[in-house]
Amino acid sequence: MNGLMMNYQLTLDRILEHANSLYGTKKITTMLPDGTYHAYTYTDMYKRVKRLSKALTKLGIEVGDRVGTFAWNHYQHMELYFAIPGAGAVCHTLNIRLFPDQLTYIVDHAEDKIVFIDASLLPLYEPHAHKIDVVQHYVLINAPRDIKTSLPNVLFYEDLISDSDEDFEWRCTDENMAMGMCYTSGTTGNPKGALYSHRSMFLHTLAECQANALGISERDVVLPVVPQFHAMAWGLPYGCAAAGAEVIMPGPHLKPVPLASMIEEFRVTVAAGVPTIWNGLYHELKNNPRDISCIRALVVGGSAMPRNLTKAYESQLGVDVLHAWGMTELSPLGTVSNLSSHHEDLSDDEKWDVKATQGYPILGVEMRIATEEGEILPWDGETMGELQVRGPWVIRQYFKRDITEEYITDDGWFRTGDVSTVSPDGYMNITDRTKDLVKSGGEWISTVELENTIMGHENVLEAAVIAVPDDRWSERPMAVIVPTAENAVSADEVRSYLADKVAKFWIPEQIAFINEIPKTSVGKFDKKVLRAQHAEGDL
C-alpha cells in the first residue's frame, strides 16, 4: 500500500521560496575586488534569480542543458546557483585553477551552452576559448562596458537581469532532474563529472543543517572560503538559504589579511575552507592578533588538518575546529568530527586526538571499510581498509561514463580510494589515499600521519610525503618541507623530532626543503608533481 502523503517535489526552488518568505531581510554580503562591500537581502536575490531564470529561457536554455560558471565566490554566483536549476538546467561550476587542456575538455564534455565568466578571470579562459565549439553565449560578470574580449557572442550579466522580469514559473518540476555538476580535479586521467539531482542536493542540504552535522541556523553568519567551483562550495549556499543564515562571500580575497578582517568585522560564526587557508590565517593572527572568538565552527575539509594546528586554534585562539570529510562524488559532505557526549571526560589532548579524525557519518551516509578482495573489515580503530560509502547523495556513476567496478562495488557501494580505520564508536580516520601509501619492506607507512607529525614542528609550515624507489626496501618515504623561514629547521632536526613520535622505519632518510609545495586546483598537495620532480632529480 502506498503512503497517503502529499506529492511534494524536493526541488531547489523550494529552498529559495522558503528563504524569501521567512528570511527575506537577512543579508548576503560580498567583498568586491576593490575591497568595498556589496550587501543585499534574500528577497533582493529572489527577485534577481527569477529574472535571471527567465533570461536563460529566452536565450534558448532548455530543461537538462548545461550552463557553466567560471567565477569567484560572490552574490552573482550564488544567484546562478538558484537561477540555472530554476530554469530546469544544470549549474556546471568550472574550476578556475584547472590546466587549460582540462578546462577545454570539461566544457566540451559537458556541452555547456552558456558560460558565465568573471571579467577578472578572462585572462585565464580567453586564450583557450578558440578550442571550444559548444558554447553559444558568454556572459560577463562585473565587466566594464568598454571591455575588450575575443570571446564570441558576449552578453553582460546585469543586462540579462534588467532586460528580464520576475513573471516566471520555475521549470524544475521533478526532483530527479539534474541541477548541478562538478568535475573531479583529475589527478589521474581526464576529470570525471559528478552529476547531482534536485533531490540529492535538497537532502544533502537538510543533512548539512542537522545539529550533528554543521548545524547551520538562522543565528549564523557563514563565510564560505571554499570556492564555489569546488563541490558546490560544500553545499553551503543552499544550507545558508535553507536555514536563513547570513552569508559573507570573500570574492577574490582569499589571503589571510582580508579573511581575518571579514571574520572580525562581520562576526562570522561558521567559516569553511581547506587546511592551507587556515594555516595561513593562523600565522597571520599569530603576528597580527584579531578577535575571531565569534567563530563557533572552523570547518576544515579537502585534506586532513594537522592535529597541532587544531590544537593551536583551540588552545590559543579559542576557536572550535570542525573536521569534515567528503568528496565531489558525495555533493560533498560525508562525515564530521564533532565531539560526542561520551568524550566529555577526556583530557584536552585526548579530545584533539578525536578531532583529528574525519569523524562519524552524518545521517544519510553509510560507510564501511573493506579489503581489495571485498572482505568487510571491523570497526576496531586499528584495521585499515578502503573506505566505501552509499547514500541518497552519493553518485552511482560518472557523467557519460559506464558503471565500472573500479568505482562501484558489485553490491552498489562507492569506492572512495581512501584508506581508513573506523573506531568502535564510528569515528573514521583516513590514513592515506590508496595510491599514496608507502610500502616499505612489506610494511605500510601512512603519508598523511607522517605529514601531520612533521607539521607539528614549530618551524615547519608545510610538509608532504611521497614514496620513492629504494633498492633494499622497495619504497621509502621522502619528506618535502616548507620551513617557516629560511634555515629555520634542518633535516637532522626533523629526524630527531620524529624519533619518539613515529616508528623508526617511518623516519625518512631523504628530506628536501622547498619554498612552496605544489597544490592541485582545490588546494591539496599535488604529489604527482612532487613524484615527477623527484624522478627528474629536481628535489
XYZ file of N, CA, C and O in Angstrom, residues 420-507:
352
model
N 41.303 3.837 5.344
C 40.816 4.366 6.621
C 40.762 3.293 7.697
O 40.771 2.098 7.415
N 40.667 3.785 8.925
C 40.246 2.955 10.059
C 38.943 3.556 10.575
O 38.637 4.722 10.310
N 38.174 2.764 11.311
C 36.959 3.276 11.960
C 36.963 2.769 13.403
O 37.164 1.577 13.650
N 36.766 3.688 14.345
C 36.759 3.309 15.754
C 35.446 2.600 16.092
O 34.464 2.700 15.354
N 35.397 1.895 17.220
C 34.158 1.199 17.597
C 32.946 2.122 17.711
O 31.818 1.691 17.516
N 33.185 3.412 18.027
C 32.052 4.347 18.132
C 31.804 5.112 16.833
O 31.084 6.110 16.812
N 32.408 4.643 15.713
C 32.054 5.156 14.400
C 32.837 6.347 13.883
O 32.428 6.982 12.914
N 33.980 6.669 14.510
C 34.802 7.781 14.033
C 35.809 7.264 13.016
O 36.648 6.425 13.323
N 35.679 7.775 11.790
C 36.539 7.336 10.688
C 37.808 8.186 10.636
O 37.762 9.406 10.851
N 38.917 7.548 10.351
C 40.195 8.248 10.264
C 40.899 7.835 8.976
O 41.225 6.662 8.798
N 41.102 8.777 8.088
C 41.773 8.473 6.820
C 43.273 8.403 7.070
O 43.880 9.360 7.568
N 43.858 7.281 6.715
C 45.300 7.115 6.889
C 46.062 7.441 5.615
O 47.243 7.761 5.665
N 45.378 7.387 4.472
C 46.041 7.702 3.207
C 45.087 7.532 2.042
O 43.962 7.063 2.213
N 45.554 7.925 0.864
C 44.913 7.519 -0.376
C 45.570 6.209 -0.806
O 46.755 5.991 -0.541
N 44.813 5.337 -1.468
C 45.381 4.046 -1.867
C 46.638 4.244 -2.710
O 47.584 3.475 -2.609
N 46.655 5.296 -3.534
C 47.807 5.495 -4.430
C 48.984 6.205 -3.756
O 50.056 6.313 -4.335
N 48.774 6.712 -2.500
C 49.839 7.467 -1.835
C 50.531 6.700 -0.705
O 51.546 7.161 -0.178
N 49.980 5.561 -0.300
C 50.623 4.769 0.744
C 52.052 4.382 0.349
O 52.334 4.121 -0.815
N 52.930 4.345 1.353
C 54.301 3.872 1.120
C 54.396 2.448 1.661
O 54.054 2.201 2.823
N 54.842 1.517 0.813
C 55.016 0.145 1.277
C 56.510 -0.142 1.346
O 57.173 -0.354 0.337
N 57.031 -0.113 2.562
C 58.473 -0.233 2.780
C 58.789 -1.565 3.444
O 58.369 -1.812 4.578
N 59.470 -2.437 2.711
C 59.821 -3.747 3.255
C 58.607 -4.559 3.655
O 58.637 -5.318 4.624
N 57.509 -4.370 2.916
C 56.275 -5.115 3.200
C 55.392 -4.468 4.248
O 54.293 -4.950 4.520
N 55.854 -3.343 4.856
C 55.072 -2.648 5.881
C 54.526 -1.331 5.320
O 55.222 -0.608 4.606
N 53.259 -1.018 5.679
C 52.642 0.215 5.205
C 53.052 1.405 6.065
O 53.129 1.317 7.283
N 53.300 2.531 5.413
C 53.565 3.794 6.100
C 52.516 4.804 5.620
O 52.354 5.014 4.414
N 51.816 5.417 6.554
C 50.792 6.404 6.213
C 51.441 7.759 5.969
O 51.990 8.367 6.881
N 51.370 8.234 4.737
C 51.962 9.544 4.432
C 51.202 10.666 5.149
O 51.799 11.651 5.566
N 49.883 10.514 5.287
C 49.084 11.550 5.957
C 49.523 11.720 7.401
O 49.750 12.841 7.888
N 49.671 10.598 8.117
C 50.070 10.660 9.525
C 51.481 11.214 9.672
O 51.756 12.020 10.571
N 52.366 10.794 8.773
C 53.745 11.276 8.836
C 53.808 12.779 8.540
O 54.527 13.526 9.222
N 53.040 13.231 7.557
C 52.982 14.666 7.242
C 52.488 15.479 8.428
O 53.076 16.508 8.794
N 51.411 15.016 9.038
C 50.841 15.763 10.163
C 51.789 15.815 11.349
O 51.853 16.817 12.067
N 52.530 14.724 11.550
C 53.507 14.707 12.645
C 54.625 15.704 12.374
O 55.021 16.477 13.263
N 55.137 15.720 11.136
C 56.211 16.659 10.781
C 55.729 18.100 10.931
O 56.445 18.974 11.427
N 54.460 18.362 10.529
C 53.935 19.729 10.621
C 53.672 20.158 12.061
O 53.347 21.314 12.328
N 53.841 19.221 12.999
C 53.765 19.577 14.410
C 54.996 20.335 14.881
O 54.972 20.973 15.931
N 56.094 20.273 14.095
C 57.303 21.010 14.450
C 57.046 22.502 14.269
O 56.505 22.933 13.259
N 57.441 23.306 15.261
C 57.089 24.730 15.253
C 57.711 25.497 14.088
O 57.218 26.580 13.725
N 58.769 24.973 13.498
C 59.434 25.684 12.393
C 59.101 25.105 11.020
O 59.760 25.420 10.030
N 58.081 24.239 10.974
C 57.645 23.660 9.694
C 56.292 24.260 9.333
O 55.342 24.177 10.111
N 56.218 24.879 8.153
C 54.964 25.463 7.680
C 54.101 24.405 6.990
O 52.913 24.252 7.283
N 54.706 23.654 6.051
C 54.002 22.600 5.320
C 54.935 21.420 5.100
O 56.160 21.585 5.032
N 54.342 20.224 4.992
C 55.141 19.032 4.716
C 54.313 18.047 3.906
O 53.156 17.793 4.221
N 54.913 17.514 2.854
C 54.284 16.460 2.052
C 55.243 15.279 2.001
O 56.467 15.457 1.959
N 54.674 14.081 2.020
C 55.496 12.862 1.986
C 55.111 12.042 0.761
O 53.920 11.834 0.490
N 56.120 11.595 0.024
C 55.886 10.754 -1.151
C 56.711 9.478 -1.039
O 57.697 9.417 -0.290
N 56.295 8.461 -1.782
C 57.064 7.216 -1.857
C 58.114 7.359 -2.949
O 57.825 7.827 -4.051
N 59.350 6.974 -2.613
C 60.411 6.979 -3.627
C 61.027 5.578 -3.690
O 61.064 4.853 -2.685
N 61.484 5.156 -4.875
C 62.032 3.804 -5.030
C 63.263 3.584 -4.144
O 64.049 4.505 -3.903
N 63.405 2.351 -3.659
C 64.550 2.003 -2.822
C 64.970 0.576 -3.141
O 64.141 -0.335 -3.172
N 66.284 0.372 -3.392
C 66.780 -0.949 -3.799
C 66.554 -2.001 -2.724
O 66.235 -3.153 -3.019
N 66.689 -1.622 -1.480
C 66.596 -2.604 -0.403
C 65.155 -2.815 0.059
O 64.711 -3.940 0.266
N 64.402 -1.707 0.241
C 63.075 -1.782 0.857
C 61.924 -1.633 -0.140
O 60.777 -1.570 0.268
N 62.249 -1.552 -1.413
C 61.262 -1.355 -2.474
C 60.801 0.104 -2.532
O 60.885 0.750 -3.575
N 60.314 0.641 -1.402
C 59.930 2.051 -1.322
C 60.342 2.610 0.030
O 60.393 1.884 1.021
N 60.644 3.912 0.039
C 60.887 4.619 1.291
C 60.153 5.961 1.246
O 59.902 6.508 0.169
N 59.796 6.511 2.407
C 59.162 7.829 2.409
C 60.190 8.941 2.226
O 61.302 8.865 2.757
N 59.825 9.936 1.449
C 60.644 11.142 1.317
C 59.792 12.327 1.762
O 58.645 12.465 1.335
N 60.344 13.172 2.619
C 59.616 14.339 3.104
C 60.044 15.584 2.328
O 61.235 15.817 2.127
N 59.056 16.348 1.898
C 59.306 17.626 1.224
C 58.714 18.706 2.116
O 57.525 18.704 2.402
N 59.571 19.619 2.593
C 59.191 20.528 3.686
C 59.333 21.987 3.270
O 60.319 22.370 2.622
N 58.348 22.797 3.676
C 58.447 24.258 3.585
C 58.664 24.777 5.004
O 57.769 24.673 5.849
N 59.840 25.310 5.306
C 60.076 25.830 6.666
C 59.402 27.190 6.857
O 59.038 27.865 5.886
N 59.224 27.594 8.115
C 58.580 28.886 8.394
C 59.471 30.053 7.961
O 58.987 31.135 7.671
N 60.769 29.830 7.926
C 61.722 30.841 7.442
C 62.956 30.104 6.933
O 63.165 28.924 7.237
N 63.792 30.797 6.163
C 64.976 30.160 5.595
C 65.883 29.626 6.706
O 66.156 30.315 7.693
N 66.289 28.369 6.547
C 67.172 27.699 7.513
C 66.574 27.587 8.915
O 67.310 27.457 9.901
N 65.258 27.642 9.013
C 64.618 27.573 10.334
C 64.719 26.183 10.938
O 64.648 26.011 12.158
N 64.890 25.160 10.087
C 64.963 23.790 10.570
C 65.827 22.978 9.614
O 65.855 23.240 8.399
N 66.543 22.010 10.149
C 67.409 21.152 9.315
C 66.813 19.748 9.221
O 65.922 19.377 9.995
N 67.364 18.965 8.286
C 66.904 17.587 8.118
C 67.157 16.772 9.378
O 66.301 15.985 9.816
N 68.307 16.967 10.001
C 68.621 16.219 11.221
C 67.668 16.586 12.359
O 67.262 15.729 13.154
N 67.287 17.870 12.430
C 66.349 18.295 13.472
C 64.979 17.651 13.259
O 64.309 17.267 14.214
N 64.571 17.532 11.999
C 63.290 16.887 11.699
C 63.334 15.424 12.117
O 62.412 14.909 12.767
N 64.408 14.723 11.759
C 64.533 13.299 12.127
C 64.576 13.121 13.640
O 63.973 12.190 14.184
N 65.282 14.019 14.310
C 65.350 13.951 15.769
C 63.965 14.191 16.384
O 63.574 13.523 17.343
N 63.237 15.131 15.813
C 61.883 15.449 16.290
C 60.950 14.237 16.142
O 60.089 13.980 16.987
N 61.127 13.480 15.055
C 60.264 12.327 14.789
C 60.603 11.099 15.634
O 59.785 10.184 15.769
N 61.812 11.090 16.195
C 62.352 9.870 16.807
C 61.433 9.236 17.848
O 61.305 8.005 17.912
N 60.767 10.029 18.660
C 59.904 9.461 19.705
C 58.414 9.597 19.370
O 57.553 9.448 20.239
N 58.135 9.914 18.096
C 56.738 10.139 17.715
C 56.207 9.137 16.696
O 54.991 8.953 16.572
N 57.097 8.502 15.938
C 56.661 7.508 14.943
C 57.603 6.309 15.010
O 58.692 6.371 15.601
N 57.177 5.220 14.366
C 58.042 4.036 14.307
C 59.348 4.382 13.588
O 59.364 5.212 12.671
N 60.426 3.734 14.011
C 61.750 4.071 13.481
C 61.806 3.948 11.953
O 62.414 4.778 11.270
N 61.102 2.896 11.411
C 61.211 2.679 9.960
C 60.388 3.717 9.163
O 60.480 3.779 7.945
N 59.577 4.536 9.869
C 58.840 5.607 9.200
C 59.719 6.838 8.924
O 59.401 7.647 8.070
N 60.807 6.988 9.669
C 61.615 8.217 9.582
C 62.324 8.281 8.231
O 63.070 7.372 7.864
